[in-house]
Each structure stands twice: as structure tokens, then as C-alpha cells.
mmCIF file of C-alpha atoms in Angstrom:
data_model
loop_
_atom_site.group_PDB
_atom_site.id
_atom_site.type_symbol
_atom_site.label_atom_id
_atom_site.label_comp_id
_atom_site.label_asym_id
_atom_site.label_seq_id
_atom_site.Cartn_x
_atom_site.Cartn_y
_atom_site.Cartn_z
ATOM 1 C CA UNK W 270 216.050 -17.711 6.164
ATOM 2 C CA UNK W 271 218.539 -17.022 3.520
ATOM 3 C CA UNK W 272 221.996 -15.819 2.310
ATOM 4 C CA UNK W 273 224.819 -17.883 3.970
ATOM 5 C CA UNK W 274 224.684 -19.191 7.538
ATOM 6 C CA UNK W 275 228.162 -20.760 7.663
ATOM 7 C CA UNK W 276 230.551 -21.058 10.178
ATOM 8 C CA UNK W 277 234.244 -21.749 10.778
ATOM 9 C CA UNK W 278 233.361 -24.984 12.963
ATOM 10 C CA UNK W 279 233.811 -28.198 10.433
ATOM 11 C CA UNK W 280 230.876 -30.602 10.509
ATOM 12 C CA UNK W 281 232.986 -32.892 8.779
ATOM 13 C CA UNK W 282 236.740 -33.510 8.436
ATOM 14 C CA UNK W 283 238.046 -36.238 6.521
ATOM 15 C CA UNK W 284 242.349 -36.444 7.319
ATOM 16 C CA UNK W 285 244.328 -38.777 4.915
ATOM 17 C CA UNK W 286 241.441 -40.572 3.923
ATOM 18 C CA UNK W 287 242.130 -43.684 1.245
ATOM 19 C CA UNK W 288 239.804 -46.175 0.252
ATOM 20 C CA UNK W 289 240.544 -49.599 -1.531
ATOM 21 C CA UNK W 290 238.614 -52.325 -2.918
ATOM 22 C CA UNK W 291 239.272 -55.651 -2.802
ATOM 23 C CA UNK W 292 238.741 -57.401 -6.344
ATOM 24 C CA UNK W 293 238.382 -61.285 -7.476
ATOM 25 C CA UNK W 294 241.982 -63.100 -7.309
ATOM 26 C CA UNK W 295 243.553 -60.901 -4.330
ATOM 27 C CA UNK W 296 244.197 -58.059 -6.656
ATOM 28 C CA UNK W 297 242.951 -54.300 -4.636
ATOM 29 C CA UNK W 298 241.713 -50.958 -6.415
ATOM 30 C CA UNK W 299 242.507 -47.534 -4.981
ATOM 31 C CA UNK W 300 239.529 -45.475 -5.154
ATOM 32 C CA UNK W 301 240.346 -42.339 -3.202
ATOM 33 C CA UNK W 302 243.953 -41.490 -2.112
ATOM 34 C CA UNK W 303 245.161 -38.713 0.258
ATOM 35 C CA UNK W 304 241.846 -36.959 1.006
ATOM 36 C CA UNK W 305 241.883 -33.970 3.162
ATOM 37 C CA UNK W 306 238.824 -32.145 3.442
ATOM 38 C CA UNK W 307 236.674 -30.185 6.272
ATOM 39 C CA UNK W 308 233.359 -29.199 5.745
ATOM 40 C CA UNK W 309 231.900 -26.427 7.653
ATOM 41 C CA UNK W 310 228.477 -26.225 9.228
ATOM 42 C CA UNK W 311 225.483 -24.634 7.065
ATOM 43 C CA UNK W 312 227.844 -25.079 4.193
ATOM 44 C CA UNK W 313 226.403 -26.246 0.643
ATOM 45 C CA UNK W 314 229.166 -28.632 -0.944
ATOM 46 C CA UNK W 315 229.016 -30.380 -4.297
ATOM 47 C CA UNK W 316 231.360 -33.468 -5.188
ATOM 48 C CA UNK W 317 232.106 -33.387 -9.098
ATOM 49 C CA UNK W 318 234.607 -35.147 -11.220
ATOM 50 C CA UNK W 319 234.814 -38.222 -13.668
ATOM 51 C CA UNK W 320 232.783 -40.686 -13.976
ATOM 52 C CA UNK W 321 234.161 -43.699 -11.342
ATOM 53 C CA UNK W 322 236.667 -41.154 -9.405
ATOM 54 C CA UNK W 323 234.844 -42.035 -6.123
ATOM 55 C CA UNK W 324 232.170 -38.941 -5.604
ATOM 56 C CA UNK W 325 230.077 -41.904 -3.983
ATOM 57 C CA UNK W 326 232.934 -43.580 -2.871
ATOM 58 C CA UNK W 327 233.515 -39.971 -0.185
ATOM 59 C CA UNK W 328 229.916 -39.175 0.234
ATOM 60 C CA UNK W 329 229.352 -42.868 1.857
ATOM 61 C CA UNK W 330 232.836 -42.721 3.474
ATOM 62 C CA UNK W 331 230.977 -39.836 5.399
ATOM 63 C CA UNK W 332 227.901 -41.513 6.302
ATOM 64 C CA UNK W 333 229.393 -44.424 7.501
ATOM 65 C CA UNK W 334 228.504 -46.686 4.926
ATOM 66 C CA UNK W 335 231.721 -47.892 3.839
ATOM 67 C CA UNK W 336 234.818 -47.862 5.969
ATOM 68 C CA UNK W 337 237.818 -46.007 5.071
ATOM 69 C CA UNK W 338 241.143 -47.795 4.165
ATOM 70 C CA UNK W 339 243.215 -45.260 6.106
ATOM 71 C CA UNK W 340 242.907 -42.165 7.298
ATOM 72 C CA UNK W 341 240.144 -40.753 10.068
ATOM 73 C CA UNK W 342 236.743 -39.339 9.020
ATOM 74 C CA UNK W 343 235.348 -37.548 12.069
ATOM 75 C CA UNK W 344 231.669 -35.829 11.625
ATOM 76 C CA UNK W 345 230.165 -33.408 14.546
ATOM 77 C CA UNK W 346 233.202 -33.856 16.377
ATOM 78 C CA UNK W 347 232.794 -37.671 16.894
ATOM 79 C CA UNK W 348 234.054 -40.477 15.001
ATOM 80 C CA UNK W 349 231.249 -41.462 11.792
ATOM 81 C CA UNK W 350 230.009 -44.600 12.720
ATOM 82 C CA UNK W 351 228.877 -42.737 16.007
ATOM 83 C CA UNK W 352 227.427 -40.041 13.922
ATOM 84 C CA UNK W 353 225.899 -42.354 12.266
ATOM 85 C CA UNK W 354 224.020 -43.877 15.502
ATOM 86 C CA UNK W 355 223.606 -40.740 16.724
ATOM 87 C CA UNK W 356 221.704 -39.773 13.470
ATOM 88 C CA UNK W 357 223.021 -36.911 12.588
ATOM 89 C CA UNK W 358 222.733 -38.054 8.537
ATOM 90 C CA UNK W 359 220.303 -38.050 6.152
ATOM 91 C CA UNK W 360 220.740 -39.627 2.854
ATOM 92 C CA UNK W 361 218.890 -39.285 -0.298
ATOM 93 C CA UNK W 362 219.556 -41.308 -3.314
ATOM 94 C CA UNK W 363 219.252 -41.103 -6.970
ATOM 95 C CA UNK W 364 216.424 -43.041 -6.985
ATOM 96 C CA UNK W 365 213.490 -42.208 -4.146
ATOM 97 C CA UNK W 366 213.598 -45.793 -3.033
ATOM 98 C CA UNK W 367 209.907 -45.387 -1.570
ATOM 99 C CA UNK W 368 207.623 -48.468 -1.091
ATOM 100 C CA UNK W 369 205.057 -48.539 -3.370
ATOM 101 C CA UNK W 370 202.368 -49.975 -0.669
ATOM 102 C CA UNK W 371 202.685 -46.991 1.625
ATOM 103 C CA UNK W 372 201.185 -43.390 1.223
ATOM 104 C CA UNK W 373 203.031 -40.604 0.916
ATOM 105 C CA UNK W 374 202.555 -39.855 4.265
ATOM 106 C CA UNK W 375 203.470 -43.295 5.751
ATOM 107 C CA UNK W 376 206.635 -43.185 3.766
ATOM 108 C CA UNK W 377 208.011 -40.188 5.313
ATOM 109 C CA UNK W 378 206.687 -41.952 8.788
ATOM 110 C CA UNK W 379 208.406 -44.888 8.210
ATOM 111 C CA UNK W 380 211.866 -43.995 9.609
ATOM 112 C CA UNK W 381 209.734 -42.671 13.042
ATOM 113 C CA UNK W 382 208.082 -46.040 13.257
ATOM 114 C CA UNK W 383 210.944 -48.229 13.380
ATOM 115 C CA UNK W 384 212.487 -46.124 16.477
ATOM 116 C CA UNK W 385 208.659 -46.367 18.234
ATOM 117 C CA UNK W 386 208.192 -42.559 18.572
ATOM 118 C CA UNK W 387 205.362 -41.395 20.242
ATOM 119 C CA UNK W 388 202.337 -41.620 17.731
ATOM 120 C CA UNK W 389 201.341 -37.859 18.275
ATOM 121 C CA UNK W 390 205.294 -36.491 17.930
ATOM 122 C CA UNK W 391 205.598 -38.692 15.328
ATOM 123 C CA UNK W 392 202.323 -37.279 13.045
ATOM 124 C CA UNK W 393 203.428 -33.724 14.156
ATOM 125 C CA UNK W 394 206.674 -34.197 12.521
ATOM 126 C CA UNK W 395 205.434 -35.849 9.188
ATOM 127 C CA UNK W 396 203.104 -33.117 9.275
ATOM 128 C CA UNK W 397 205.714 -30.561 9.217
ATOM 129 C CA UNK W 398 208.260 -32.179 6.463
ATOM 130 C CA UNK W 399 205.184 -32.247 4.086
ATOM 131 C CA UNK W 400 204.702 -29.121 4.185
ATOM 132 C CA UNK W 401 208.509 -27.604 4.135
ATOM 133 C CA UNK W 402 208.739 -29.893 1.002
ATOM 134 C CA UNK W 403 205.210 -28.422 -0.195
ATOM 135 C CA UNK W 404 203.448 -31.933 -0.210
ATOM 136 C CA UNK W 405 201.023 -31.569 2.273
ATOM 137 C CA UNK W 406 197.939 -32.183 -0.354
ATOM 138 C CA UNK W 407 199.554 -35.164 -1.077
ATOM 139 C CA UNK W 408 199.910 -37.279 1.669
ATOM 140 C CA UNK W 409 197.627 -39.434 1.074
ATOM 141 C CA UNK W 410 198.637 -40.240 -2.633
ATOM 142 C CA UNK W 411 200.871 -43.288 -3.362
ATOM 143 C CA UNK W 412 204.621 -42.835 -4.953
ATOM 144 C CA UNK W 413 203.256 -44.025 -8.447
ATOM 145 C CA UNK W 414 200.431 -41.093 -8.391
ATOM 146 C CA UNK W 415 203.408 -38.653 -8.316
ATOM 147 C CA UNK W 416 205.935 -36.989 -10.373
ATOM 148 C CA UNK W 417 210.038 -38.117 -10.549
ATOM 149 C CA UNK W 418 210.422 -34.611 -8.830
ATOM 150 C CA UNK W 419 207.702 -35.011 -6.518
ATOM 151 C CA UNK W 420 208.739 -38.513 -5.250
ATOM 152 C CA UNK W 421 212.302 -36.914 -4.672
ATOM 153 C CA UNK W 422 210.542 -34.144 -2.327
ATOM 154 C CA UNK W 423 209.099 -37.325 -0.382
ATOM 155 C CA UNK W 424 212.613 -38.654 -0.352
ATOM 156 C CA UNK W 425 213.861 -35.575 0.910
ATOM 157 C CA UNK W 426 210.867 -35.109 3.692
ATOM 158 C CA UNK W 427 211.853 -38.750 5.228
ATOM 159 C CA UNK W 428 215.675 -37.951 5.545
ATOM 160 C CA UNK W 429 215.020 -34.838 7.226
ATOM 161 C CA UNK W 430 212.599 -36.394 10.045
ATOM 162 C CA UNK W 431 215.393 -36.516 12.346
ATOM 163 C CA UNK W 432 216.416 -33.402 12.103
ATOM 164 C CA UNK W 433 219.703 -34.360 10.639
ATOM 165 C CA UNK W 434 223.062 -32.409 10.851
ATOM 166 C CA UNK W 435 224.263 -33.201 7.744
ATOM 167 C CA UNK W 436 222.264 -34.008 4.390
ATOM 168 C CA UNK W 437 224.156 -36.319 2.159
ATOM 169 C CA UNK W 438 223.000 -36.519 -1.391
ATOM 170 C CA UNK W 439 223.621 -38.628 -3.899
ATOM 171 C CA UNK W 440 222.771 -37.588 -7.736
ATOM 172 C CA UNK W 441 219.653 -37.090 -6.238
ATOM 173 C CA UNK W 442 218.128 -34.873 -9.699
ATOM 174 C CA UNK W 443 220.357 -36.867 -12.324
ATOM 175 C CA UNK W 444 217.234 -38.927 -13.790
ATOM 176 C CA UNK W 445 215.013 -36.430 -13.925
ATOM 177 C CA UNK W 446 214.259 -34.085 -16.846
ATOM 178 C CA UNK W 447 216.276 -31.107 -17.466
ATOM 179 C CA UNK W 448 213.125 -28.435 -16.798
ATOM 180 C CA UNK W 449 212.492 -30.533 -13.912
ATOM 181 C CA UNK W 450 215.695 -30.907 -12.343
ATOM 182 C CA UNK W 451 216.341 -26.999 -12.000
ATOM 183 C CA UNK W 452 212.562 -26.817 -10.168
ATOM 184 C CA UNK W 453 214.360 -29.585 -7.961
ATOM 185 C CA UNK W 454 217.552 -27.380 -7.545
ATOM 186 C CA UNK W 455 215.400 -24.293 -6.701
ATOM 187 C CA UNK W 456 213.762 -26.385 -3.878
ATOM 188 C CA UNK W 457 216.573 -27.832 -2.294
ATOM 189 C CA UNK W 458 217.779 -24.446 -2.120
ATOM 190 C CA UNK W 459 214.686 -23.222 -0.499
ATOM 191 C CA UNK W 460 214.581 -26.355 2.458
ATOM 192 C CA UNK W 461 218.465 -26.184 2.698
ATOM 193 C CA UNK W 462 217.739 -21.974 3.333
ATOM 194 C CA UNK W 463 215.138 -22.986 5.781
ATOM 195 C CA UNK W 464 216.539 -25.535 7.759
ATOM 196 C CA UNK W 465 220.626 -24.529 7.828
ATOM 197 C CA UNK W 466 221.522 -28.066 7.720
ATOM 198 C CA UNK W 467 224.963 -29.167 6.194
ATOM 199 C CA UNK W 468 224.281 -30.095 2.451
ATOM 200 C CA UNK W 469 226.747 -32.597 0.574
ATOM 201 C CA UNK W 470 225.961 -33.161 -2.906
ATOM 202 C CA UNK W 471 227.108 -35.480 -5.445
ATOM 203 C CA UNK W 472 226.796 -34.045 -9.258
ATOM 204 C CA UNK W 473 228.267 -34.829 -12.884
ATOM 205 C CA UNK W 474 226.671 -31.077 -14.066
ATOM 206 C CA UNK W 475 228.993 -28.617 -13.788
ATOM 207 C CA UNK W 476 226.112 -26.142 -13.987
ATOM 208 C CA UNK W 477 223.965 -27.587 -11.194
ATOM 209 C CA UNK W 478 226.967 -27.762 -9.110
ATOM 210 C CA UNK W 479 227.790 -24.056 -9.468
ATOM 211 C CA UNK W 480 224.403 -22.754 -9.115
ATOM 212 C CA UNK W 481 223.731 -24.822 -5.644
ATOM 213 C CA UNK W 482 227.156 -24.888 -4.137
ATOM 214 C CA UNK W 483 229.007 -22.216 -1.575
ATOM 215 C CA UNK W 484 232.395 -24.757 -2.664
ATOM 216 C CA UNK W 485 232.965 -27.237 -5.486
ATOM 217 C CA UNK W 486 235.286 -29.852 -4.423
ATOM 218 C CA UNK W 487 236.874 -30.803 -7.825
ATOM 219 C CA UNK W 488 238.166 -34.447 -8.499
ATOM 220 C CA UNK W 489 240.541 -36.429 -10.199
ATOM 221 C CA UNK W 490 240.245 -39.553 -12.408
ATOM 222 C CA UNK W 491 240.796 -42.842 -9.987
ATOM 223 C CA UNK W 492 242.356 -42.784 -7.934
ATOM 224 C CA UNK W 493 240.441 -40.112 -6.873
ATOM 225 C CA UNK W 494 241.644 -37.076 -5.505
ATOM 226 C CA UNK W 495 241.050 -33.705 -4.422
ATOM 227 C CA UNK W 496 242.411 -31.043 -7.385
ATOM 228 C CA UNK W 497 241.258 -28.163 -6.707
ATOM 229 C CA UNK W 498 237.909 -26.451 -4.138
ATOM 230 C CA UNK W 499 236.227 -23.671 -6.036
ATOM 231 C CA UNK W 500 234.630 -21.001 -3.514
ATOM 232 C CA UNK W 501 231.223 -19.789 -5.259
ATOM 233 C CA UNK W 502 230.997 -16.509 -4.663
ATOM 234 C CA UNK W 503 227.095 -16.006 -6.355
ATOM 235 C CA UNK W 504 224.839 -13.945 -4.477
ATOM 236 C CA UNK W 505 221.997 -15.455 -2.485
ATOM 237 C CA UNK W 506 218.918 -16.170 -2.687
ATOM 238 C CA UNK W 507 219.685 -17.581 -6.803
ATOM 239 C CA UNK W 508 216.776 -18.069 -9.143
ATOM 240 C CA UNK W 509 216.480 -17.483 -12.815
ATOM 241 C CA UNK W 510 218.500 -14.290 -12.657
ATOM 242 C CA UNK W 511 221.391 -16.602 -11.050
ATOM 243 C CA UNK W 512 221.605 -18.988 -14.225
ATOM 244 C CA UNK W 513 221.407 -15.657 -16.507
ATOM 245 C CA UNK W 514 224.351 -13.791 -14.717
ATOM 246 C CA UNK W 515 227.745 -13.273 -16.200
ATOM 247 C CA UNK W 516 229.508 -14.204 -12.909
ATOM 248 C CA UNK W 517 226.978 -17.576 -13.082
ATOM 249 C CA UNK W 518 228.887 -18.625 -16.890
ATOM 250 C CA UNK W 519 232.408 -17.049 -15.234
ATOM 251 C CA UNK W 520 232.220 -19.628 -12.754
ATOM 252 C CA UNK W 521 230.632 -22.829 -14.727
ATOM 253 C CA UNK W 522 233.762 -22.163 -16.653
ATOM 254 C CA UNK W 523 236.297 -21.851 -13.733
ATOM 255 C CA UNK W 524 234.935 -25.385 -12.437
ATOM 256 C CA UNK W 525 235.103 -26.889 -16.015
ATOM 257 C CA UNK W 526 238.876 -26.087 -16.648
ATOM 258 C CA UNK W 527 239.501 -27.127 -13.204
ATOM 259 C CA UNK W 528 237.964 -30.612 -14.026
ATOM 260 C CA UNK W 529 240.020 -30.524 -17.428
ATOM 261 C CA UNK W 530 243.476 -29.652 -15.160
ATOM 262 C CA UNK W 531 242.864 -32.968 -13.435
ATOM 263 C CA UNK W 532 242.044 -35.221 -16.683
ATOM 264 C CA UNK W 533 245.997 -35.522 -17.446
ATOM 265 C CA UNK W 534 245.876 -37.912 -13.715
ATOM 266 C CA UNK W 535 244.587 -40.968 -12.540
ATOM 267 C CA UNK W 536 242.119 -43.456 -14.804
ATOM 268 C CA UNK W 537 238.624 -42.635 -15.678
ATOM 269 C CA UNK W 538 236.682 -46.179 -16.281
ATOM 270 C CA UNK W 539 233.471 -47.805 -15.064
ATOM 271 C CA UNK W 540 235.029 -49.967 -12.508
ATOM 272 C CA UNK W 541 234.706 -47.898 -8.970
ATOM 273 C CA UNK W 542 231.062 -46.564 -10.440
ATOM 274 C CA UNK W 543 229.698 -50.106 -10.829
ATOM 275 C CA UNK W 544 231.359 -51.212 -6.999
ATOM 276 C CA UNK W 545 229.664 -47.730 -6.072
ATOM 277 C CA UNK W 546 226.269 -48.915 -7.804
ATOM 278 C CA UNK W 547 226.953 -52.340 -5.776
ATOM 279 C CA UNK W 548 227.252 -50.958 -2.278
ATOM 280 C CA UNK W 549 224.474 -48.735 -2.914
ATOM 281 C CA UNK W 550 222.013 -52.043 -3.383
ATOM 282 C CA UNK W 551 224.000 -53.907 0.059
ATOM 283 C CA UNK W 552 225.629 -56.592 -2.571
ATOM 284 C CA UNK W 553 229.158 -55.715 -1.270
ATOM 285 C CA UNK W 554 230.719 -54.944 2.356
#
């Protein structure tokens, strides 16, 4: 399957959405203010802006992480924590957060073991992420016997064994090495192609952002808002071609003045990305 699936039916719709964070001594932080945003089914959407403008902050906002100050986030037509119960996420992380004691295989099994599905449904279905994430000879391997890319393909197997709506993503290629990370890029493409699932995707490269994305949502320093969406009009299937293509640089460079538009706004510091890097690891509520 490729080319565009999407339709006009939002997945997700986020309607005056703000988000605030208590600090020590009473005072609050305003980490997103007035978002308004629907995403629509089989879309591919990338989050970029400033370091600490709350990218995180409206990805886990989505997933039902973190709670909204105000505003309503509704995801498959239902209210997010019930999306959330209901499943319809998967979330992949910077880092692969895989245990090193379990095989490949058992990793991506885990999330089907702690809802006690049927043993044979369960091995079917590992069986089947391996290979759409082309890991199958590795299943027995453990995560330290693997590459940076190849542990995020495991990550990536285990989020999808439910079958998930919506795919949130979370600098998932940002530690990884630059020939590495567009293999990774070409092979999200490839899953998100064969699956039609929703894709949201948090990225500080402008480049990676264009080449993935149908729309760019373009942020604001903190508080963080939505500046501008940039539709990405690229062709489909991209490959190498895709990254060589005049349109490819016209639009890198229609996202980057569109990120320099909303510099003038707002305060770009390290405060929201450390209470981001904090709710991440469950220290904060």
C-alpha cells in the first residue's frame, strides 16, 4: 500500500487545549496555550519547533499521559483517557526502553502477556510484527546483540501489537546516527504505508520532518503555540530521489522560515524540556 490514504474524519481533535505546570513555591508555567488542532485518519503529522515549546508536552496530551489544563482532547471520537483504555495508541520513545533479559521476541510479546491473550493469537501476532519490521531472523537475539536502529524496529513491532489507531512518536530517530536515521525514516514510511495507521511524530530536523510528513504543525517558543501547518505536497512513495528533489529543499525551506516567523514569540529555555524528560521517566504527575 502506498501514496496517501487520508480522510476528512479527524482521529484526533484537540479544542482550546492549554497545559500548565505547577512549579516549587506555588508559582505555574504555561506550556501550551490555545491549541486547536484535528488530525485526520491515515495522516502522517510531525510536531517541530524550539527546544522546550511543548512538542512532548501535545504528543502526551494525546495519549493520555498528562492531563490538559483546559480545553478538550477527544481521539476516535471518544474522550483520550478512554482511547487510551480502549488502546487505540501506541507510543514509541526516543529511547527503545526494551528489557535487556528478554529476547527480541519476548519483548514485542510482552504487552500481549500482561492482557493474558491466548498463547497461539498471541505468537501469531509477534510473528507478524517481526516480520513487517523485517526482524524475523532476529527474534531470538537480545536488545544488546542489535543495532540503535534495529532496537527501534523492536520498539516499533511492540507498539503496533494492538493494532493501534494512532502511532505516537516521540524523537524516536534523534540518537541515532545521521546514515542511520534516514534508513529509520525510510522504514517507518514503509510500516506506516502498510498498515494506514495515524502517525504523530515529534522532530527537531526540519529535514526529517518534511521528508516523512503529509503536514508540519509548526510551533512557537513557550508558551507553545500553533504558528503555522505546512501541507507537504511531495509525491509518494519518497526515497533517495525525494531528499534530491527541488520541491524536497523548496519545502525544508518553507518550514524553516516558518519556524523563524515564530522565534520573535514566547521563550525558548530548558525548563518545559526537562518537566517533559521528567514525565517521560513517571517522576512527575
Amino acid at each position: 500500500m502506498t501514496g496517501e490514504r487520508v480522510t476528512d474524519v479527524p482521529v484526533v481533535s484537540l479544542a482550546g487545549v492549554d497545559k500548565d505546570f505547577a512549579l516549587p513555591g506555588g508559582a505555574t508555567m504555561t506550556a501550551l496555550t490555545g491549541i486547536d488542532l484535528d488530525l485526520r485518519r491515515g495522516e502522517f503529522v510531525s510536531l517541530i519547533g524550539p527546544s522546550g515549546c511543548g512538542k512532548s508536552t501535545l504528543l502526551r496530551l494525546i495519549g493520555d499521559l498528562t492531563q490538559p489544563s483546559a480545553g478538550v482532547v477527544t481521539v476516535n471520537g471518544k474522550p483520550a483517557p478512554q482511547a487510551r483504555l480502549d488502546r487505540d495508541y501506541g507510543m514509541v520513545f526516543q529511547a527503545p526502553v526494551l528489557f535487556d533479559w528478554r529476547t527480541v521476541e519476548e519483548n514485542v510479546r510482552l504487552p500481549l502477556e500482561l492482557t493474558g491473550q491466548e498463547r497461539t493469537a498471541r505468537d501469531a501476532r509477534v510473528a507478524e510484527m517481526l516480520e513487517l519490521v523485517e526482524l524475523p531472523d532476529f527474534a531470538r537475539h537480545y536488545p544488546y546483540q542489535l543495532s540503535g536502529g534495529m532496537q527501534q524496529r523492536v520498539a516499533i513491532a511492540r507498539a503496533l501489537t494492538f493494532s493501534p489507531a494512532i502511532l505516537l512518536m516521540d524523537e524516536p530517530f534523534g540518537a541515532l546516527d545521521e546514515m542511520t536515521r534516514e534508513r529509520m525514516n525510510s522504514e517507518v514510511l514503509r510500516i506506516w504505508e502498510q498498515t494506514g495507521i495515524t502517525v504523530v511524530f515529534v522532530t527537531h530536523s526540519i529535514p526529517e520532518a518534511v521528508f516523512l510528513s503529509s503536514r508540519v504543525v509548526v510551533m512557537s517558543a513557550r508558551p507553545g503555540r500553533i504558528t503555522r501547518i505546512v501541507e507537504v505536497d511531495l509525491p509518494r512513495p519518497r526515497g533517495v530521489e525525494t531528499r534530491e528533489s527541488r520541491r524536497y529543499f523548496e519545502m525544508v525551506t518553507q518550514v524553516r522560515e516558518a519556524l523563524r516567523s515564530g522565534e520573535g514569540s514566547g521563550t525558548s529555555d530548558d525548563s518545559l524540556a526537562s518537566i517533559e524528560r521528567a514525565e517521560a521517566e513517571g517522576l512527575t504527575g
